[in-house]
């Protein structure tokens, strides 16, 4: 097998590096020089350098970018690959887009799995991501050795699109958790509580979640660049709203969380991580949830 990897961003770069520890890998990113010249993966300058690969992993920021890489113009990757080449998409993109892309690749004689990952950058670096796979189960099993270089938990979720749907459910809960924290934490400061003590209670009590454990220490320090930027992650909330509309499913809690998320984007916080949602309510209440604040109003 010869592996390719497209997309060397925050998640893709460490995933490609881990894959390269066990397999021969050719990698592509639109930015030159992301990997050293003598590295494995070896970074190439064009998608046209990948046709020799039998299996290609993708890690891209949106369905628009994904479609452009695969089908764009005359240089779309799908048009130069040999029939039978397997494409494994680890990106987080819309469920409907995934199903459509898979059908288009079928028509071109290519094989496709959706395999989004969960775990953020640190776990990508450690090779301890969770990977949720949708598509042909037998095909997925043949790829487990490669997948296990990136993920220590691989879950086969069902037919094509099931991986993306599972990832979406997980992401929506994550978003809801952070939106709830953003709303309630400034209230604690407004009413005179100490942010560090509140954080200790939350992260050792029943109110804790992965969102609280990851974001609260950073919020206390005023650090808002350790997670995926909100502006890019907003696609998950769009997907959630689309699913609710298509299937007539009311999701009022998700709707409230989305409103907080949207307010953060309107306030220009899209380049910051989801923890920055707390700034919406800090501004509203004229407080800051920081170590230095010591519970005082700003």
Tab-separated table of C-alpha atoms in Angstrom, residues 84-231:
chain	number	residue	atom	x	y	z
A	84	UNK	CA	-10.183	1.392	-6.931
A	85	UNK	CA	-8.177	4.018	-5.043
A	86	UNK	CA	-9.525	4.398	-1.508
A	87	UNK	CA	-10.245	7.882	-0.143
A	88	UNK	CA	-10.636	8.218	3.627
A	89	UNK	CA	-12.025	11.568	4.717
A	90	UNK	CA	-11.124	12.468	8.313
A	91	UNK	CA	-12.459	16.020	7.924
A	92	UNK	CA	-15.503	17.263	9.802
A	93	UNK	CA	-18.018	18.233	7.118
A	94	UNK	CA	-21.771	18.201	6.583
A	95	UNK	CA	-23.539	14.844	6.547
A	96	UNK	CA	-25.412	15.529	3.299
A	97	UNK	CA	-22.229	16.691	1.589
A	98	UNK	CA	-20.510	13.459	2.639
A	99	UNK	CA	-23.244	11.284	1.164
A	100	UNK	CA	-23.175	13.261	-2.076
A	101	UNK	CA	-19.370	13.162	-2.357
A	102	UNK	CA	-19.366	9.414	-1.771
A	103	UNK	CA	-21.894	8.882	-4.576
A	104	UNK	CA	-19.854	10.998	-6.990
A	105	UNK	CA	-16.712	9.026	-6.174
A	106	UNK	CA	-18.613	5.757	-6.727
A	107	UNK	CA	-19.477	6.952	-10.214
A	108	UNK	CA	-15.774	7.558	-10.866
A	109	UNK	CA	-14.768	4.058	-9.752
A	110	UNK	CA	-13.224	5.223	-6.474
A	111	UNK	CA	-13.888	3.905	-2.974
A	112	UNK	CA	-14.778	6.150	-0.060
A	113	UNK	CA	-14.984	6.079	3.722
A	114	UNK	CA	-15.971	8.948	5.996
A	115	UNK	CA	-13.853	8.751	9.136
A	116	UNK	CA	-13.975	12.021	11.112
A	117	UNK	CA	-11.928	12.222	14.289
A	118	UNK	CA	-12.477	13.648	17.752
A	119	UNK	CA	-9.911	14.682	20.316
A	120	UNK	CA	-8.366	18.031	19.343
A	121	UNK	CA	-4.720	18.778	18.543
A	122	UNK	CA	-2.993	17.247	21.588
A	123	UNK	CA	-4.553	13.855	21.001
A	124	UNK	CA	-3.765	14.118	17.297
A	125	UNK	CA	-0.125	14.584	18.269
A	126	UNK	CA	-0.299	11.631	20.672
A	127	UNK	CA	-2.074	9.374	18.167
A	128	UNK	CA	-4.950	8.883	20.608
A	129	UNK	CA	-7.875	10.264	18.636
A	130	UNK	CA	-11.293	8.652	18.357
A	131	UNK	CA	-12.204	7.820	14.763
A	132	UNK	CA	-15.817	7.265	13.691
A	133	UNK	CA	-16.087	5.367	10.415
A	134	UNK	CA	-18.932	5.213	7.941
A	135	UNK	CA	-19.030	3.109	4.778
A	136	UNK	CA	-18.077	-0.428	3.783
A	137	UNK	CA	-17.194	-2.313	6.975
A	138	UNK	CA	-14.925	-4.830	5.251
A	139	UNK	CA	-12.981	-2.032	3.585
A	140	UNK	CA	-12.676	-0.216	6.899
A	141	UNK	CA	-11.180	-3.313	8.544
A	142	UNK	CA	-8.400	-3.478	5.953
A	143	UNK	CA	-7.404	0.059	6.925
A	144	UNK	CA	-7.291	-0.440	10.686
A	145	UNK	CA	-3.468	-0.732	10.871
A	146	UNK	CA	-3.130	2.690	9.236
A	147	UNK	CA	-5.987	4.200	11.229
A	148	UNK	CA	-4.464	2.974	14.495
A	149	UNK	CA	-1.378	5.108	13.929
A	150	UNK	CA	-3.689	8.112	14.398
A	151	UNK	CA	-6.495	6.843	16.643
A	152	UNK	CA	-6.550	4.434	19.568
A	153	UNK	CA	-10.335	4.119	19.366
A	154	UNK	CA	-11.873	3.219	15.999
A	155	UNK	CA	-15.634	2.811	15.897
A	156	UNK	CA	-17.527	1.509	12.873
A	157	UNK	CA	-20.791	3.457	12.987
A	158	UNK	CA	-22.702	2.178	9.947
A	159	UNK	CA	-23.214	3.042	6.274
A	160	UNK	CA	-21.755	6.013	4.439
A	161	UNK	CA	-22.265	9.251	6.342
A	162	UNK	CA	-22.699	7.545	9.718
A	163	UNK	CA	-19.238	8.626	10.813
A	164	UNK	CA	-19.993	12.275	10.079
A	165	UNK	CA	-23.396	12.042	11.725
A	166	UNK	CA	-21.836	10.622	14.889
A	167	UNK	CA	-19.177	13.327	14.924
A	168	UNK	CA	-21.874	15.961	14.530
A	169	UNK	CA	-23.813	14.648	17.535
A	170	UNK	CA	-20.618	14.782	19.607
A	171	UNK	CA	-19.725	18.291	18.422
A	172	UNK	CA	-23.180	19.687	19.105
A	173	UNK	CA	-23.017	18.463	22.705
A	174	UNK	CA	-19.556	20.019	23.024
A	175	UNK	CA	-20.883	23.332	21.698
A	176	UNK	CA	-23.855	23.247	24.054
A	177	UNK	CA	-21.573	22.557	27.020
A	178	UNK	CA	-19.336	25.522	26.227
A	179	UNK	CA	-22.258	27.855	25.581
A	180	UNK	CA	-23.697	26.913	28.997
A	181	UNK	CA	-20.366	27.594	30.693
A	182	UNK	CA	-20.093	30.923	28.862
A	183	UNK	CA	-23.474	31.999	30.211
A	184	UNK	CA	-23.111	30.858	33.817
A	185	UNK	CA	-19.454	31.545	34.677
A	186	UNK	CA	-19.711	35.358	34.452
A	187	UNK	CA	-22.793	35.190	36.679
A	188	UNK	CA	-20.639	33.652	39.410
A	189	UNK	CA	-18.221	36.590	39.231
A	190	UNK	CA	-21.045	39.127	39.110
A	191	UNK	CA	-22.370	37.690	42.383
A	192	UNK	CA	-18.981	37.824	44.100
A	193	UNK	CA	-17.503	34.343	43.734
A	194	UNK	CA	-13.830	33.675	43.018
A	195	UNK	CA	-13.193	32.333	39.481
A	196	UNK	CA	-10.420	29.928	40.512
A	197	UNK	CA	-12.500	28.410	43.289
A	198	UNK	CA	-15.513	28.115	40.988
A	199	UNK	CA	-13.331	26.329	38.433
A	200	UNK	CA	-12.076	23.914	41.097
A	201	UNK	CA	-15.621	23.075	42.121
A	202	UNK	CA	-16.879	22.609	38.556
A	203	UNK	CA	-13.971	20.439	37.426
A	204	UNK	CA	-14.168	18.209	40.502
A	205	UNK	CA	-17.956	18.086	40.713
A	206	UNK	CA	-21.050	17.140	38.779
A	207	UNK	CA	-20.889	20.200	36.541
A	208	UNK	CA	-17.672	19.121	34.848
A	209	UNK	CA	-17.389	18.140	31.195
A	210	UNK	CA	-14.611	17.899	28.646
A	211	UNK	CA	-15.425	21.488	27.705
A	212	UNK	CA	-14.964	22.672	31.289
A	213	UNK	CA	-11.793	20.669	31.835
A	214	UNK	CA	-10.211	21.916	28.615
A	215	UNK	CA	-11.404	25.516	28.445
A	216	UNK	CA	-11.737	26.752	32.037
A	217	UNK	CA	-8.001	26.722	32.903
A	218	UNK	CA	-7.322	28.632	29.688
A	219	UNK	CA	-10.127	31.116	30.305
A	220	UNK	CA	-8.681	31.858	33.753
A	221	UNK	CA	-5.381	32.723	32.059
A	222	UNK	CA	-7.028	34.694	29.236
A	223	UNK	CA	-5.894	32.167	26.615
A	224	UNK	CA	-8.266	31.712	23.678
A	225	UNK	CA	-6.157	30.161	20.919
A	226	UNK	CA	-5.826	26.551	22.035
A	227	UNK	CA	-8.834	25.083	20.238
A	228	UNK	CA	-10.372	25.108	16.777
A	229	UNK	CA	-11.399	28.663	15.746
A	230	UNK	CA	-15.098	29.353	16.187
A	231	UNK	CA	-15.439	30.802	12.709
